[in-house]
Coordinates of C-alpha atoms and ligand atoms in Angstrom, one line a residue:
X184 CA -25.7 -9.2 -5.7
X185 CA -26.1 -10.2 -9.2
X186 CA -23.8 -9.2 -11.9
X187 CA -24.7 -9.9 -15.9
X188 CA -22.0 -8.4 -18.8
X189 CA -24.0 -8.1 -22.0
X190 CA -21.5 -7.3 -24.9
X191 CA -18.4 -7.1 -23.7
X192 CA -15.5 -8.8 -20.9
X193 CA -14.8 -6.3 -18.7
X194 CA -15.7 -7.9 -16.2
X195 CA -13.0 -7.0 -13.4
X196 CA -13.2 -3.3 -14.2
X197 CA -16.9 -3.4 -13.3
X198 CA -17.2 -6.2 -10.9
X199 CA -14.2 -4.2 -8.6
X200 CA -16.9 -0.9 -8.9
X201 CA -19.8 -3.1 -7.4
X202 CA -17.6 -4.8 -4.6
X203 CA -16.3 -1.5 -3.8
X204 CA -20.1 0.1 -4.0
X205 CA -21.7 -2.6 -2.2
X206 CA -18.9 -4.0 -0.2
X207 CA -21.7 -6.3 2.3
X208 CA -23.5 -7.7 -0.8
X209 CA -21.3 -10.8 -2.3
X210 CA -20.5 -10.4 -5.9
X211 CA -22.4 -13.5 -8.2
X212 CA -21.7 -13.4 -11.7
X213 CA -24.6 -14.4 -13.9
X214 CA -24.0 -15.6 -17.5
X215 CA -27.8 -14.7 -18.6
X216 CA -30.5 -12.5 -17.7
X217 CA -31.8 -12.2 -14.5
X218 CA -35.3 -11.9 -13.0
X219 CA -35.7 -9.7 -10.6
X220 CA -34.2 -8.8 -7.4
X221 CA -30.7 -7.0 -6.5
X222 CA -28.5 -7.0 -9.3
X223 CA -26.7 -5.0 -12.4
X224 CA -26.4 -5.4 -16.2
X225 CA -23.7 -3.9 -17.4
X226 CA -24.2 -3.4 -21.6
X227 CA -22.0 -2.1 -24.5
X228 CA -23.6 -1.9 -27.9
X229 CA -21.5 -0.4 -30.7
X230 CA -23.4 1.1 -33.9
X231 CA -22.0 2.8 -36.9
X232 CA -21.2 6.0 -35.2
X233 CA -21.4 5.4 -31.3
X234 CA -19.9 3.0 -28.7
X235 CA -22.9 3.1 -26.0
X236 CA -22.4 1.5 -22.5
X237 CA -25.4 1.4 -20.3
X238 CA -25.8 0.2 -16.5
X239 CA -29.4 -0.9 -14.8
X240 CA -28.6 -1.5 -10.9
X241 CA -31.2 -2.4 -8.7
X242 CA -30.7 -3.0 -5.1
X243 CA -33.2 -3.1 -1.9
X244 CA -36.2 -2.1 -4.3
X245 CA -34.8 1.1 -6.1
X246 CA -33.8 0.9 -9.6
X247 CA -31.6 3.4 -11.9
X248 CA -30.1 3.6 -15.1
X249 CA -27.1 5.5 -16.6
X250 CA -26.3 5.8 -19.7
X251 CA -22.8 6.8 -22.0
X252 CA -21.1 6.7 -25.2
X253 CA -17.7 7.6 -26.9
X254 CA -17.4 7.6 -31.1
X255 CA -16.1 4.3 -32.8
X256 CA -12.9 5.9 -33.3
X257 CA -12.4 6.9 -29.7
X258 CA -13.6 3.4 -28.6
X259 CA -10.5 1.9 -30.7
X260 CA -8.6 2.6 -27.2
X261 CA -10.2 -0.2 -24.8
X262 CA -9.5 2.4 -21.9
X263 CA -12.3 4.7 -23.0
X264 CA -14.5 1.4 -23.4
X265 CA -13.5 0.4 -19.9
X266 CA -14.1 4.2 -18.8
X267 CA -17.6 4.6 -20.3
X268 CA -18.5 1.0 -18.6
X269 CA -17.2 2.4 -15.2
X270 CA -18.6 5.4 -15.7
X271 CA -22.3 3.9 -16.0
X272 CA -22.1 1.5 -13.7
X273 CA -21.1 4.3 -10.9
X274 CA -23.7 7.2 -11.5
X275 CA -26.6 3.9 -11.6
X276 CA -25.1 2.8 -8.3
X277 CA -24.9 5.9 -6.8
X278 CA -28.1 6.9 -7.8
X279 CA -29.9 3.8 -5.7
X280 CA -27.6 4.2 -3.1
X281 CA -27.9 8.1 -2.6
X282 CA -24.0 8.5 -1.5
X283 CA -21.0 9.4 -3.7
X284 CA -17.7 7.8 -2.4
X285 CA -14.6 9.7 -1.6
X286 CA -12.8 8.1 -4.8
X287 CA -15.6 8.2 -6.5
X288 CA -15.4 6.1 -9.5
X289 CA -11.8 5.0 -8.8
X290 CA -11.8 1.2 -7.3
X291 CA -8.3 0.5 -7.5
X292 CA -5.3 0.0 -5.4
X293 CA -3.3 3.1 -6.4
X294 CA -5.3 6.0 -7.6
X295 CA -2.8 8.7 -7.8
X296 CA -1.1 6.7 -10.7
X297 CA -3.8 8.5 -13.0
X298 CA -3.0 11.9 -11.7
X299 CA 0.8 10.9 -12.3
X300 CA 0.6 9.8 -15.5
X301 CA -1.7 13.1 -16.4
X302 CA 1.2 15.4 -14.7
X303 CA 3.9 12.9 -16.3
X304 CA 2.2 13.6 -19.7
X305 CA 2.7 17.3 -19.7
X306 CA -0.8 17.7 -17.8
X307 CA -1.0 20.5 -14.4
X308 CA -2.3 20.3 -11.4
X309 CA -5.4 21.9 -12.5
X310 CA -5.9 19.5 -15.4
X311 CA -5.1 16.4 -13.1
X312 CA -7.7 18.0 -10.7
X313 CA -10.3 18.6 -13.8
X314 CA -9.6 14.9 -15.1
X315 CA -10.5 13.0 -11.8
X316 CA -13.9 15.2 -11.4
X317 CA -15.1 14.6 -14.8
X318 CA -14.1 11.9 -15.5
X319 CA -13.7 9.5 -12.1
X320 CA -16.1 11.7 -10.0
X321 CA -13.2 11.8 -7.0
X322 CA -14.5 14.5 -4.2
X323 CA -12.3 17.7 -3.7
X324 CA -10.5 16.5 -0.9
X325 CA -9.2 13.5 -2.7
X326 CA -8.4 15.1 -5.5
X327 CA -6.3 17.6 -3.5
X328 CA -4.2 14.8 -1.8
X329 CA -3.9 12.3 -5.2
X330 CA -2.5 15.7 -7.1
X331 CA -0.5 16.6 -4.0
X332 CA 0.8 13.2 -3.8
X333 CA 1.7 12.7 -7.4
X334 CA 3.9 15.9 -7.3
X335 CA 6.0 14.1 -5.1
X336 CA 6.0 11.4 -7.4
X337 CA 7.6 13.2 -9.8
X338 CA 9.9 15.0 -7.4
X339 CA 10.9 10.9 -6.9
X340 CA 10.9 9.7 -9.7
X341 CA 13.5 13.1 -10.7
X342 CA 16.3 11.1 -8.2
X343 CA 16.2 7.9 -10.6
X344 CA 19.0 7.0 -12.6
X345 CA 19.6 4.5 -15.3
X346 CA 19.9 0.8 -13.7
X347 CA 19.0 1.8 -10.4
X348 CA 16.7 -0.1 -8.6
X349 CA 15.0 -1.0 -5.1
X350 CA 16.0 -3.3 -2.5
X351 CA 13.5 -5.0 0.2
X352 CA 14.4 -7.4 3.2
X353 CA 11.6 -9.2 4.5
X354 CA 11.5 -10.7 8.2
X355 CA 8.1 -12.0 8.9
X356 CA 8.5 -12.3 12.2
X357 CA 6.4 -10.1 15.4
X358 CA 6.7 -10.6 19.2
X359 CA 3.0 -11.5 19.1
X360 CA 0.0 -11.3 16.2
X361 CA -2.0 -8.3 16.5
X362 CA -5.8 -8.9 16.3
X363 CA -6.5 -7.1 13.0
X364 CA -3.6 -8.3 11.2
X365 CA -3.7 -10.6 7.8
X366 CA 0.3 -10.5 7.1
X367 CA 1.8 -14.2 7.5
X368 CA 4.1 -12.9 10.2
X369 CA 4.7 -15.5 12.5
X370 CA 4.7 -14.6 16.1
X371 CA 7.9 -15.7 17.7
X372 CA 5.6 -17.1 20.8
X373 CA 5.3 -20.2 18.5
X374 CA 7.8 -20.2 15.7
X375 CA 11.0 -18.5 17.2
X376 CA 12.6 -21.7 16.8
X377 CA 12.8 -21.1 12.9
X378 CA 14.4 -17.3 13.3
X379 CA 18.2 -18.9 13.7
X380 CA 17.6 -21.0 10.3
X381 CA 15.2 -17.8 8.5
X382 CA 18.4 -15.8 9.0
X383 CA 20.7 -18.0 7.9
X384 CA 18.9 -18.7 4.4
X385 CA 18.3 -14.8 4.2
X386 CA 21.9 -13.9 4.5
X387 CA 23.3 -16.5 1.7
X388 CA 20.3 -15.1 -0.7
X389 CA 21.8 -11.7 0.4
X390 CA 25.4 -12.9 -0.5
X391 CA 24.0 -14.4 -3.8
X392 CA 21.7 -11.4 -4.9
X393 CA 24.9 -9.3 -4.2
X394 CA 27.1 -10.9 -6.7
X395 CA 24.1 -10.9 -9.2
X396 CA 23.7 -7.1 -8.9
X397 CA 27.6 -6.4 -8.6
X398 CA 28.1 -8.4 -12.4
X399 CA 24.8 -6.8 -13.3
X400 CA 26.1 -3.0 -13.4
X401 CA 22.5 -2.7 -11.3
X402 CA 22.8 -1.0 -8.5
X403 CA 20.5 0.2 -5.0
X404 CA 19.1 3.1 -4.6
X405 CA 16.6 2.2 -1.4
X406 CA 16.7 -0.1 0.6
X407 CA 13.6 -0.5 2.9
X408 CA 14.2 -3.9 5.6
X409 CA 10.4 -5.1 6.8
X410 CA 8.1 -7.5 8.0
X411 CA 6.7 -8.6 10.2
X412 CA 8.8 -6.8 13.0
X413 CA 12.2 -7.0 11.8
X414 CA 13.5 -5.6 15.4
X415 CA 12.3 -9.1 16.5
X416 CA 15.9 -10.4 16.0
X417 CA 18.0 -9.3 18.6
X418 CA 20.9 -6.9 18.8
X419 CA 23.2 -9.7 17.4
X420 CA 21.6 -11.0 15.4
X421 CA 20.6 -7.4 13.5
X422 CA 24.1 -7.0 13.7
X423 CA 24.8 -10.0 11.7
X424 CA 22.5 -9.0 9.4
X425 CA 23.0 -5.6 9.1
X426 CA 27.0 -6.7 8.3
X427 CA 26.1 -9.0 5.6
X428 CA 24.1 -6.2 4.1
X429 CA 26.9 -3.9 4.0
X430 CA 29.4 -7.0 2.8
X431 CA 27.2 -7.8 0.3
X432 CA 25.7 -4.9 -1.3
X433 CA 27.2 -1.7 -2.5
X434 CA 24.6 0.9 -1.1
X435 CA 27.3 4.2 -1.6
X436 CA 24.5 5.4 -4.5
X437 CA 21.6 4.4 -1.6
X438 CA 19.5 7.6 -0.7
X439 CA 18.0 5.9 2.5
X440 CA 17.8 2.3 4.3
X441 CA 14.8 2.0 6.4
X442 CA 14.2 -0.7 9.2
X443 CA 10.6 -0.9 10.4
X444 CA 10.7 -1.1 13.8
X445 CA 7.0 -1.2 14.6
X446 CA 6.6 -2.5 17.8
X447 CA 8.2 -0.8 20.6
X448 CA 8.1 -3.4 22.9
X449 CA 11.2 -4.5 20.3
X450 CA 13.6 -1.5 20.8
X451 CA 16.1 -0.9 22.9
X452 CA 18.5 2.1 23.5
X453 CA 21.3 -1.1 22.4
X454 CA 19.4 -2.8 19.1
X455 CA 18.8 1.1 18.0
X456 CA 22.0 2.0 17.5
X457 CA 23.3 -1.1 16.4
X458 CA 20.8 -0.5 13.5
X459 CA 22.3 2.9 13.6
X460 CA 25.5 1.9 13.3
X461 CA 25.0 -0.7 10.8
X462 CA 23.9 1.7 8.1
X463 CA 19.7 2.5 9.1
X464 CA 18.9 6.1 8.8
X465 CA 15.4 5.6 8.6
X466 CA 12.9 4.4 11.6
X467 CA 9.2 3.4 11.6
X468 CA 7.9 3.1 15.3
X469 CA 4.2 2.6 15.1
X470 CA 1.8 3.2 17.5
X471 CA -1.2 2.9 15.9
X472 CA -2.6 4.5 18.9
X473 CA -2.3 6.7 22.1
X474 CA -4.4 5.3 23.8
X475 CA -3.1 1.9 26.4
X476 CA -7.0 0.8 26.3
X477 CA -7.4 0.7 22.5
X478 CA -3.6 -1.0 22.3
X479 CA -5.4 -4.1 25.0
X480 CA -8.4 -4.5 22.9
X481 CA -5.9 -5.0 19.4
X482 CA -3.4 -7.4 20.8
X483 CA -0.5 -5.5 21.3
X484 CA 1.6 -6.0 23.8
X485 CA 3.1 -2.9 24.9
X486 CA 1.5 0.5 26.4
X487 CA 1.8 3.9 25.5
X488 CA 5.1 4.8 27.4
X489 CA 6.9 2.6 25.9
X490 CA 6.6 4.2 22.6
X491 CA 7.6 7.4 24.0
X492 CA 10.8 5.5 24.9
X493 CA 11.0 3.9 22.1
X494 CA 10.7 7.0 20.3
X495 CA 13.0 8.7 22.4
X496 CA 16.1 6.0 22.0
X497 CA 15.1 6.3 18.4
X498 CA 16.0 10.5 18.0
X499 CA 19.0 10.1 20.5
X500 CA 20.6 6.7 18.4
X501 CA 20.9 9.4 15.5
X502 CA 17.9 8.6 12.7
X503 CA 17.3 10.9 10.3
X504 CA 13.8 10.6 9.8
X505 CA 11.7 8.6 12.1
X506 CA 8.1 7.5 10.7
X507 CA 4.8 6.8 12.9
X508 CA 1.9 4.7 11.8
X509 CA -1.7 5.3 13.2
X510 CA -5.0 3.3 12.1
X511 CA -8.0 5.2 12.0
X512 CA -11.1 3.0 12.8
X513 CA -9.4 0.4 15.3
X514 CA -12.0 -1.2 17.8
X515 CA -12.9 0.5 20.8
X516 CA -11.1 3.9 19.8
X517 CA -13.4 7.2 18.9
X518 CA -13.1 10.2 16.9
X519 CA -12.0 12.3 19.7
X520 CA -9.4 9.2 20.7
X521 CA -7.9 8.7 17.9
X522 CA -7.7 13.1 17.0
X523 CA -6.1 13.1 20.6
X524 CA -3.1 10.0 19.6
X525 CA -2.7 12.2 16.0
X526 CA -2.2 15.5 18.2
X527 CA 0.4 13.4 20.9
X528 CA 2.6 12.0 17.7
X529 CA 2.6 15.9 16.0
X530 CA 3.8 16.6 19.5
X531 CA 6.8 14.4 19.6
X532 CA 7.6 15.9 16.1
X533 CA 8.6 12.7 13.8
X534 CA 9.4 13.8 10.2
X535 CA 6.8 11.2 8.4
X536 CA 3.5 10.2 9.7
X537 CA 1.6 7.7 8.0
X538 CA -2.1 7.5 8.7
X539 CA -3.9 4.4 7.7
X540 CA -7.4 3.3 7.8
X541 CA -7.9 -0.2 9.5
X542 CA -9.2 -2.9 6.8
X543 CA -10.2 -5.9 8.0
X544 CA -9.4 -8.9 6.3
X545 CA -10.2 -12.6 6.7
X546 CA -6.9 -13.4 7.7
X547 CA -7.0 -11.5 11.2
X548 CA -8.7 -12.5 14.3
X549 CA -10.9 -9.3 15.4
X550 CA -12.9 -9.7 11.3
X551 CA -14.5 -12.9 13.7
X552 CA -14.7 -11.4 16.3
X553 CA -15.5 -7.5 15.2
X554 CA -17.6 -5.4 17.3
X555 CA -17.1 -1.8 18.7
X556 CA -15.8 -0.2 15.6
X557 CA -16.0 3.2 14.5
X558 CA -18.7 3.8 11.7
X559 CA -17.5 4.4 8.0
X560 CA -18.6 8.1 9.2
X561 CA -16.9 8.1 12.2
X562 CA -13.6 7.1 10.5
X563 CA -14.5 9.9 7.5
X564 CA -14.3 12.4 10.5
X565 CA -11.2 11.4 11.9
X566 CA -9.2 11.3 8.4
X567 CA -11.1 14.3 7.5
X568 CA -9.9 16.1 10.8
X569 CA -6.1 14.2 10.4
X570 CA -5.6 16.1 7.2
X571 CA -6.5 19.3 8.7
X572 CA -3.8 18.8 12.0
X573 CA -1.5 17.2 9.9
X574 CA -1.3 20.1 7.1
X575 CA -1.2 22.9 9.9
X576 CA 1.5 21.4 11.7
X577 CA 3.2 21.5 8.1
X578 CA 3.3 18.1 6.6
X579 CA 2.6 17.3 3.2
X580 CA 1.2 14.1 1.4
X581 CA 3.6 12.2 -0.8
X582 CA 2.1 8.8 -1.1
X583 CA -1.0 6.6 -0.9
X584 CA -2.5 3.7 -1.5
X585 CA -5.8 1.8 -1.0
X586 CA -6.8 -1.5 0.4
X587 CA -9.7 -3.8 0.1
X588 CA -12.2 -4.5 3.1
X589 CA -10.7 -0.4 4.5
X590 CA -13.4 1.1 6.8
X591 CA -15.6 3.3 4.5
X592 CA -13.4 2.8 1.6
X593 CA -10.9 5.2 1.9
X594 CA -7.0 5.0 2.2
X595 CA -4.1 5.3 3.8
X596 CA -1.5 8.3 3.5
X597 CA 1.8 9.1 4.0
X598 CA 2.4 12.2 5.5
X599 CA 5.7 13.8 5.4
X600 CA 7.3 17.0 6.5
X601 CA 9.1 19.1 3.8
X602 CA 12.3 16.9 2.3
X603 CA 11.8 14.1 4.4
X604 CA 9.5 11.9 2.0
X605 CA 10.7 8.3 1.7
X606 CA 11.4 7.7 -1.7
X607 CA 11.4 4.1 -1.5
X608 CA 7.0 4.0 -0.3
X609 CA 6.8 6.1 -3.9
X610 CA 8.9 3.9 -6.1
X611 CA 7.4 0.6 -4.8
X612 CA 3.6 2.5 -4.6
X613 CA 3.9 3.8 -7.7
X614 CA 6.3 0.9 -9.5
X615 CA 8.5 3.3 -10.7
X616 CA 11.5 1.0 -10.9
X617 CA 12.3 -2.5 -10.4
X618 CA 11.9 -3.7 -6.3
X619 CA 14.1 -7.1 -5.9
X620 CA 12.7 -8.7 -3.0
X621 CA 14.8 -10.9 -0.3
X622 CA 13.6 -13.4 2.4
X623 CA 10.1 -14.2 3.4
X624 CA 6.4 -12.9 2.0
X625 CA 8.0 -10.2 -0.2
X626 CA 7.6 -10.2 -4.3
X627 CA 10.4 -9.3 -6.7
X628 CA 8.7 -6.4 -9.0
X629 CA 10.8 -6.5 -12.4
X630 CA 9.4 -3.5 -14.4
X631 CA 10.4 -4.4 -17.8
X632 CA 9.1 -1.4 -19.9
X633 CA 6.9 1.6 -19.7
X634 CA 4.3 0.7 -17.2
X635 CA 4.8 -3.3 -17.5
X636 CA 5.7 -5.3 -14.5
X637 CA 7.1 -9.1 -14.3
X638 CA 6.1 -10.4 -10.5
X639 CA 8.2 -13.3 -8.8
X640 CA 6.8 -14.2 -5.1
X641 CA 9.2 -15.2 -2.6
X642 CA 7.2 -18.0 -0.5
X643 CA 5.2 -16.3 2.1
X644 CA 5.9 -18.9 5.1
X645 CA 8.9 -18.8 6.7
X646 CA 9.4 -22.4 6.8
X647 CA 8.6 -23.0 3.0
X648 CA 11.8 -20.4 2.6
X649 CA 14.2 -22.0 4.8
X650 CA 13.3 -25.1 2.8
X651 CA 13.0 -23.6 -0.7
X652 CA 16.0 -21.1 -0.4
X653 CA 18.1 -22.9 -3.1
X654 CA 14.6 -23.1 -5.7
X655 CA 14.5 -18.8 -4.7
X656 CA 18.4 -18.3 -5.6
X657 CA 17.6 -19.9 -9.2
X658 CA 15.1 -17.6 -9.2
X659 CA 16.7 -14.8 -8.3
X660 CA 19.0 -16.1 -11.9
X661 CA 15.9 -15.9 -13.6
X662 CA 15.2 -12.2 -12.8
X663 CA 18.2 -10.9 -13.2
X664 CA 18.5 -12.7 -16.9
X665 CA 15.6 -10.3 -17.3
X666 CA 17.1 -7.1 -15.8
X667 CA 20.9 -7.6 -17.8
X668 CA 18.4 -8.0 -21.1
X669 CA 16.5 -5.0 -21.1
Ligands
SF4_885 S1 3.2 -5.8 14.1 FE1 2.4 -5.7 12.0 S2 3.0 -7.6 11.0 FE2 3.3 -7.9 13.2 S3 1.5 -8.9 13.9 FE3 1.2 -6.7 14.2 S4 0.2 -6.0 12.3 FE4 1.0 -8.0 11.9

């Protein structure tokens, strides 16, 4: 589908919209004006008085216009430019395609940053709620979670204190590759042989990000360890690293240390408590699913009972709060399968759920080889009846975020019951403090003023980190010479 800017740049703000809007139509930028056939002019004309943006989309033989404009003076702030270009573009594209998404005009990653920043601002709930109708077109129900989600936020971002940031450990390893995943975990099947040599590399950038942050006056105040599975080590070796982590790092000011656990087929009754024991009091077990047939069609390699186990080991080793992912929109699974795996987790009672929507990248092996999966309104249904299980059986939402490629453009949510939210998926979500980054695939987040971010990637393979550690240690100098001059 064609794309043509006339009068202004904006091009990502509007080209996002139609890749969100028309997600099976590939994007062509066009540099001049177009015949016919499918396609959208974004314009922006500015007179003496009136900024005017204007949008003609045309797509499978239906054409519509939409039309906008903000004063001179107000279109001195290129946000309102960018607002009235987004603004068009969405009520012509909605017009010829005769559906309004759930986020309406909102195509990024994080859309509760807007509601936050309204509420941050001195705004209410029932301005934030006013703002993303008029202005972003967000239906009801997603204005109710953004607004419920950025008053936890706030409730966060209240625990800060000055020099605090977050810490995350990456192990990009899994027992085996799932079929819809796009992470560069490596399964240990074929590269176990570079897990010895990964954790040796991790635990000297451990030892030298320590020192950094013990001179620095910085200190932790989560610490999140994922992947990959980071329960693919075994019990020694989490031992090891859990010791070097407590050697290293000071974490008496840390409000909670999480390791994902999310295979089961990883735990064991032993490796649980020596994550216990070693300072852990946070647990993610994900399922994904109830159901042992889905599980077979997606790769995994483990059934349904052994997540009860799992789960079970995991409440009697002592965690505090133990977190459960599901995916709405897996392959083979149905509305009425995936409401009865949301009703089995609420049974076993964990204190955060976090309910995704499957988005299929590239990267994974069932986008080639896709069939059987829930329709866009299938997977409306099941988040739409999620919310409704989840909020009687008393949890809350208190963080979310969005992903290209998600089934029916939606989102996934983390649920949580009352004081159990994990304050470390809010500050990284909503970068509301500085995230330093160790081992594999991660990226070092430096926030370096009011909403301004400097990002460092650690390399994503674990081979190119074994090889590169002493390249990441001078960058870990690099970041810090930022931190120690703000
Ligand atoms: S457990 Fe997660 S990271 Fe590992 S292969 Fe599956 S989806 Fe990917």
């Amino acid at each position: 589908m064609k794309l043509y800017l006339k009068g202004h740049w904006e091009l990502y703000a509007v080209e996002q919209l139609q890749m969100q809007l028309f997600p099976d139509e590939p994007t062509e930028t066009v540099d001049k004006p177009f015949g016919s056939g499918d396609g959208a002019v974004s314009s922006l004309s500015e007179g003496k008085r009136w900024i005017t943006a204007t949008a003609k989309v045309t797509w499978k033989g239906k054409t519509a216009k939409a039309c906008r404009r903000i004063s001179v003076r107000d279109g001195e702030d290129v946000r309102l430019r960018r607002r009235i270009l987004q603004q068009t573009y969405f009520l012509a594209a909605t017009k010829v395609l005769g559906t309004t998404p759930a986020w309406g005009a909102l195509s990024g990653v994080r859309p509760t940053k807007l509601s936050t920043w309204h509420m941050q601002e001195g705004g209410t709930e029932k301005t934030a709620d006013r703002m993303l109708r008029d202005v972003y077109f967000v239906t009801p129900e997603r204005r109710r979670l953004a607004i419920d989600c950025s008053l936890h936020t706030l409730q966060a971002q209240a625990l800060l204190e000055e020099k605090d940031l977050s810490l995350y450990i990456g192990i990009p390893f899994c027992p085996t590759r799932c079929a819809y995943c796009s992470f560069v975990s490596q399964s240990i099947e074929k590269f176990g042989k570079y897990l010895e040599p990964y954790l040796e590399a991790l635990i000297k950038e451990i030892a030298y990000t320590g020192k950094l942050l013990k001179d620095s006056g910085y200190h932790i105040r989560s610490l999140y360890m994922g992947g990959g599975t980071p329960t693919t080590l075994n019990a020694a070796q989490m031992k090891r690293l859990l010791e070097a982590i407590r050697e290293h790092f000071d974490l008496s000011r840390c409000l909670e240390f999480t390791v994902e656990g999310g295979r089961p087929d990883t735990l064991d009754p032993e490796k649980l408590q020596v994550i216990r024991q070693g300072g852990a009091d946070r647990m993610s077990i994900n399922p994904q699913t109830m159901s042992d047939e889905v599980l077979k069609g997606i790769g995994r390699s483990h059934d349904v009972a052994q997540i009860y186990d799992a789960y079970r080991d995991a409440v009697q080793a002592g965690f505090q709060v133990i977190n459960m992912d599901l995916i709405a929109g897996l392959p083979g699974d149905t509305a009425e399968g995936f409401l009865s795996s949301v009703r089995k987790v609420i049974e076993l009672d964990p204190g955060n759920i976090t309910a995704h929507t499957l988005a299929l990248k590239k990267a994974a092996a069932l986008y080639y080889a896709r069939h059987d999966l829930p329709s866009g309104e299938e997977v409306a249904y099941m988040l739409e009846q999620t919310e409704r299980l989840l909020r009687n059986a008393g949890y809350e939402p208190y963080y979310l975020y969005r992903q290209k490629y998600m089934s029916g453009s939606f989102e996934n949510v983390g649920w949580c019951k009352p004081g159990t939210m994990s304050v470390y998926n809010i500050y990284m979500m909503e970068e509301l403090h500085t995230i330093l980054s160790l081992g594999g695939g991660g990226m070092n987040k430096v926030n370096t003023g009011p909403n301004q971010l400097e990002r460092f990637h650690n390399p994503k393979i674990p081979q190119d980190y074994i090889d590169r550690i002493d390249t990441i240690l001078r960058q870990k100098d690099e970041i810090f010479s930022i931190l120690n001059s703000l």
